[in-house]
PDB file of C-alpha atoms in Angstrom:
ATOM      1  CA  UNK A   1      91.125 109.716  78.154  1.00 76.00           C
ATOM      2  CA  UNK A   2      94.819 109.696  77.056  1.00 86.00           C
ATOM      3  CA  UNK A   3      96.250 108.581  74.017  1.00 90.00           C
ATOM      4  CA  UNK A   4      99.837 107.578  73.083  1.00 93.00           C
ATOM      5  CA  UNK A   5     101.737 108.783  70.047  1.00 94.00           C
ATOM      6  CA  UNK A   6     105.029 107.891  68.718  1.00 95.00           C
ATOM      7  CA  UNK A   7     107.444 110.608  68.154  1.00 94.00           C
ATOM      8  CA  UNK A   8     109.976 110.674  65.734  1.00 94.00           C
ATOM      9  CA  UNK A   9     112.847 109.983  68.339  1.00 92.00           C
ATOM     10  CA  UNK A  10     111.450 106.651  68.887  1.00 91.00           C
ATOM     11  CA  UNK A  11     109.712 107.689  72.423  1.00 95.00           C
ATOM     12  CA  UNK A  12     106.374 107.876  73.458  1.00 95.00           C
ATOM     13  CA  UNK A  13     104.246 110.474  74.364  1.00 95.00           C
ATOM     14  CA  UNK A  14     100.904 110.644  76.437  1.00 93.00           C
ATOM     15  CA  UNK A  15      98.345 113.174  75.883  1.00 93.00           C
ATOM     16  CA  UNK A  16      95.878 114.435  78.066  1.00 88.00           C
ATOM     17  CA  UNK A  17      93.458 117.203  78.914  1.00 87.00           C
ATOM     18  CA  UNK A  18      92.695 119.120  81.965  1.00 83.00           C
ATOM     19  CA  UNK A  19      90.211 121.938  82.494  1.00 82.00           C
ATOM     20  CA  UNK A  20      90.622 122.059  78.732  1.00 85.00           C
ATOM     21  CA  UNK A  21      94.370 122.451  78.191  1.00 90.00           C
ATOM     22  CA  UNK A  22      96.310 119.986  76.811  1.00 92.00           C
ATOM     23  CA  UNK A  23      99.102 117.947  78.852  1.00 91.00           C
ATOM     24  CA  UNK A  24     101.610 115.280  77.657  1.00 93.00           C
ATOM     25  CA  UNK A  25     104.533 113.716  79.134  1.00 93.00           C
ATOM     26  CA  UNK A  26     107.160 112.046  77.325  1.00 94.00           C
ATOM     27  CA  UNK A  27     108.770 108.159  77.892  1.00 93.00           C
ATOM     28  CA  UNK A  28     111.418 105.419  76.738  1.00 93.00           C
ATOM     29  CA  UNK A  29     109.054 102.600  76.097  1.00 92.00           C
ATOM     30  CA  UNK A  30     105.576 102.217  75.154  1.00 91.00           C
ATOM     31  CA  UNK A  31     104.759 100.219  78.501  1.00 89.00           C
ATOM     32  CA  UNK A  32     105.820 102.399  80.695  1.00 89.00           C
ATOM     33  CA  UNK A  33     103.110 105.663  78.885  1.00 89.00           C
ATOM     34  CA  UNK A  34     100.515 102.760  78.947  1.00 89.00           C
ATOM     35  CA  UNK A  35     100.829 102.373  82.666  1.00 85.00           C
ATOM     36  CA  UNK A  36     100.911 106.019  82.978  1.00 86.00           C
ATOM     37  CA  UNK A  37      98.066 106.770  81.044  1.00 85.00           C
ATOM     38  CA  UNK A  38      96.191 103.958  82.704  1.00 81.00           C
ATOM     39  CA  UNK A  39      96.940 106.127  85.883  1.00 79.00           C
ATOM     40  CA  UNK A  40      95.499 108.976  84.356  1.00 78.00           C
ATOM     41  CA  UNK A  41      92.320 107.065  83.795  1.00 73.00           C
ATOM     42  CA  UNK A  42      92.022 106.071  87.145  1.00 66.00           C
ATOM     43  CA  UNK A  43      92.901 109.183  88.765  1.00 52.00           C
ATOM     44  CA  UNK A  44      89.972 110.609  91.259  1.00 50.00           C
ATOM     45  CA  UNK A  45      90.768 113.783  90.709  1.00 53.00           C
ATOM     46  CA  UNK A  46      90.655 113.663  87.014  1.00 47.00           C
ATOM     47  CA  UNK A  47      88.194 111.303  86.241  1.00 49.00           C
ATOM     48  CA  UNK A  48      85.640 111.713  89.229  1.00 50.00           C
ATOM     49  CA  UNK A  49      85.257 107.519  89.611  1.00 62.00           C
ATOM     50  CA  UNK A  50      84.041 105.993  92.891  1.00 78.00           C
ATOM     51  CA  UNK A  51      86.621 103.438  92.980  1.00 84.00           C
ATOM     52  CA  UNK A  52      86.978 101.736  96.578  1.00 89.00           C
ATOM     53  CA  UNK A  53      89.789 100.698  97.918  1.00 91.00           C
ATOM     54  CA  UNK A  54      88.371  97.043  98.292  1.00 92.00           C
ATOM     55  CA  UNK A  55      88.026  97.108  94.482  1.00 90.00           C
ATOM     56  CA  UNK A  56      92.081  98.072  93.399  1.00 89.00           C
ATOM     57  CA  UNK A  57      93.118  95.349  95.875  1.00 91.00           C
ATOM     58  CA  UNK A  58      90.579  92.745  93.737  1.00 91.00           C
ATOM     59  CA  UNK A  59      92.123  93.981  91.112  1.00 89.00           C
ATOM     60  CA  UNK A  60      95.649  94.048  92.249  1.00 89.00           C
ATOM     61  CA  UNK A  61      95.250  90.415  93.651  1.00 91.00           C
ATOM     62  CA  UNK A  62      93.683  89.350  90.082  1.00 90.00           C
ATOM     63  CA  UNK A  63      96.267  91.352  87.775  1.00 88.00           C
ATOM     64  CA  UNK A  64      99.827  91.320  89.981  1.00 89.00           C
ATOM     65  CA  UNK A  65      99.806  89.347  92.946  1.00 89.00           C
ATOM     66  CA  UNK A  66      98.308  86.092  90.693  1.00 88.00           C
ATOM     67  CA  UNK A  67     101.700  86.096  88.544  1.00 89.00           C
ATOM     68  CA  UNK A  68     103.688  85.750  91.996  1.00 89.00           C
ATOM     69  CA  UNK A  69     105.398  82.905  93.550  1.00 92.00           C
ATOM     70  CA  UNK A  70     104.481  84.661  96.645  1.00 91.00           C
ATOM     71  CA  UNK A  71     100.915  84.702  95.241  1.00 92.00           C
ATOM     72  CA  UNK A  72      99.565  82.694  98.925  1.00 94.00           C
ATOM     73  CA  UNK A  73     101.096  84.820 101.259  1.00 93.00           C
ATOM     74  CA  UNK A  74     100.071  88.131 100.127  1.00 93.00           C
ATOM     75  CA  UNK A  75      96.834  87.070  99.230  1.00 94.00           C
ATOM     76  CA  UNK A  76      96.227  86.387 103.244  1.00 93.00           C
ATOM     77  CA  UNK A  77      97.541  89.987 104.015  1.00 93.00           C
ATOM     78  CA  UNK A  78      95.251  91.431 100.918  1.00 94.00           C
ATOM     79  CA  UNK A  79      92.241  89.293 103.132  1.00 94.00           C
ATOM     80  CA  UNK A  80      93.506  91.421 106.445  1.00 93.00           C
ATOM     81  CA  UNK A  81      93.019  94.493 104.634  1.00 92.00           C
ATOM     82  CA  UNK A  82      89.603  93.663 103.091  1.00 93.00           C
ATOM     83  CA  UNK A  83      88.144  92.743 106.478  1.00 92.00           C
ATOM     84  CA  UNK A  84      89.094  96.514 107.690  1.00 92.00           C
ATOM     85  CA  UNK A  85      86.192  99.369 107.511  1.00 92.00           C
ATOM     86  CA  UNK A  86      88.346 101.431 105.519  1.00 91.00           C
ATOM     87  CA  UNK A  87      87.999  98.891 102.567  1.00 92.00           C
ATOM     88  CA  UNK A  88      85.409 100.468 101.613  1.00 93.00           C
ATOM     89  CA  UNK A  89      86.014 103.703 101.602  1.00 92.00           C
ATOM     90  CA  UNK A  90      86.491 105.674  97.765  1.00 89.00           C
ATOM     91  CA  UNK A  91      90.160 106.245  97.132  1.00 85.00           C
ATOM     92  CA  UNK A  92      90.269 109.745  97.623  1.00 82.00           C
ATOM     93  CA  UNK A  93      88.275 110.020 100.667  1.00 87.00           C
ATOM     94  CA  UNK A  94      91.089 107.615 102.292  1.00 89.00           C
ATOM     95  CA  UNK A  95      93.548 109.555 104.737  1.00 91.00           C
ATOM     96  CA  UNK A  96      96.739 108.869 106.586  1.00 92.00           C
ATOM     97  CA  UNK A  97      94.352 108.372 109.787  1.00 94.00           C
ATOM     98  CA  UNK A  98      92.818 105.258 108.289  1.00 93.00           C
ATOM     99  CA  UNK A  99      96.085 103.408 107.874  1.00 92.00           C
ATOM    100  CA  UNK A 100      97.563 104.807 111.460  1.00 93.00           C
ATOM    101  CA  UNK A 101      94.788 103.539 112.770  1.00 93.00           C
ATOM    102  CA  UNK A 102      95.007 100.409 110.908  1.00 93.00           C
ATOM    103  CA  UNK A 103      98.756  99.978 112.485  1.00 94.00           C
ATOM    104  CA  UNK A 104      97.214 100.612 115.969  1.00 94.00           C
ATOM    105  CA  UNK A 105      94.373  98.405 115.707  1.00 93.00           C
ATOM    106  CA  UNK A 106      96.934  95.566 114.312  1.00 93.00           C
ATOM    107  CA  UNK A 107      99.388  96.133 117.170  1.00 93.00           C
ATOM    108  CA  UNK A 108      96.192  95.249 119.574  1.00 93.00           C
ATOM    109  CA  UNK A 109      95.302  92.499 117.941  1.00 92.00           C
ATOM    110  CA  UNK A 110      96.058  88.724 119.495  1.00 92.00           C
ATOM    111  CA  UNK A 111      97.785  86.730 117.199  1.00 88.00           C
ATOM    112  CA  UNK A 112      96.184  83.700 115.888  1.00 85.00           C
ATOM    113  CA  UNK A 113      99.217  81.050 115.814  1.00 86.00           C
ATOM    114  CA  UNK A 114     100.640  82.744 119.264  1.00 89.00           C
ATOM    115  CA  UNK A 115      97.891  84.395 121.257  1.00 89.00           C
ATOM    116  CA  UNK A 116     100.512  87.405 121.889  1.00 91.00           C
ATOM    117  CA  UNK A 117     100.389  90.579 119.664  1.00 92.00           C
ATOM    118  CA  UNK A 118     100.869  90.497 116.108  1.00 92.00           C
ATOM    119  CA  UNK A 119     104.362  91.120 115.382  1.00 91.00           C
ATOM    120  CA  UNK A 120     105.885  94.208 114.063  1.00 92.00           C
ATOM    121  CA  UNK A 121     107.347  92.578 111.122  1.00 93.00           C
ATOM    122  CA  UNK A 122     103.898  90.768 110.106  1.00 92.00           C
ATOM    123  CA  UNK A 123     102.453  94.610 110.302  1.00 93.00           C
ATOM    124  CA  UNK A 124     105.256  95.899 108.120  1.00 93.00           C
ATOM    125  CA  UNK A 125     104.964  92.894 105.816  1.00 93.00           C
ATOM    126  CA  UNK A 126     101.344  94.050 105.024  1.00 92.00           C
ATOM    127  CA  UNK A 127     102.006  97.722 104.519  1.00 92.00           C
ATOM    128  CA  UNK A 128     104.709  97.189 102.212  1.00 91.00           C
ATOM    129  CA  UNK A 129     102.405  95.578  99.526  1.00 88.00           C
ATOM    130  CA  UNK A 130     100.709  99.219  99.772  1.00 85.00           C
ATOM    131  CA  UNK A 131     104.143 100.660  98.712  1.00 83.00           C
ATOM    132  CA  UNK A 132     104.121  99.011  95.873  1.00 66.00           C
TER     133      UNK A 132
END
């Protein structure tokens, strides 16, 4: 668990521990250490959670993609993704492989509107809102 102090130069730090030693890390504004430290809570290797993929997209889709104006279009690429078998896999057991082959299985695909291949732009479309 990390908690957030104020220092006396008006920044914020975040505390942590790991394998008993302390950590902390330093920023301008007290949003930006809460989204750290929220990281730090929901980091595998720190925190040993079972967290699927599957379940940050539901959460993504309920906490970002909801406050969008492109809300209705990303929510149909979230759906492509949750449809995959690597959905739901735990977040740390996901590899490289899974979204190469994810790519390769999309390029094979037939395209609904179409009935040619899915387009490279609709592919890159999708893996950008894993960039994010």
């Amino acid at each position: 668990m990390a908690t957030i102090t104020r220092k006396p130069s008006k920044s914020f730090e975040v505390q942590w521990y790991v394998n008993g030693k302390r950590k902390s890390k330093t920023f301008k504004t007290r949003n930006e250490a809460k989204k750290f430290a929220a990281f730090l809570d929901l980091s595998p290797e720190d925190a040993g959670t079972n967290i699927t993929f599957l379940a940050v997209m539901d959460e993504y889709e309920k906490e970002v993609t909801s406050g969008k104006r492109s809300r209705r279009s990303e929510s149909i690429r979230l759906n492509v993704f949750r449809r995959r078998k690597f959905a739901t896999k735990i977040l740390s057991n996901l590899t490289q492989k899974d979204f190469l082959g994810y790519i390769e299985e999309r390029k094979e695909e037939k395209s609904p509107k179409t009935g040619g291949t899915i387009a490279s732009s609709t592919i890159n479309k999708e893996i950008a809102i894993l960039m994010v």
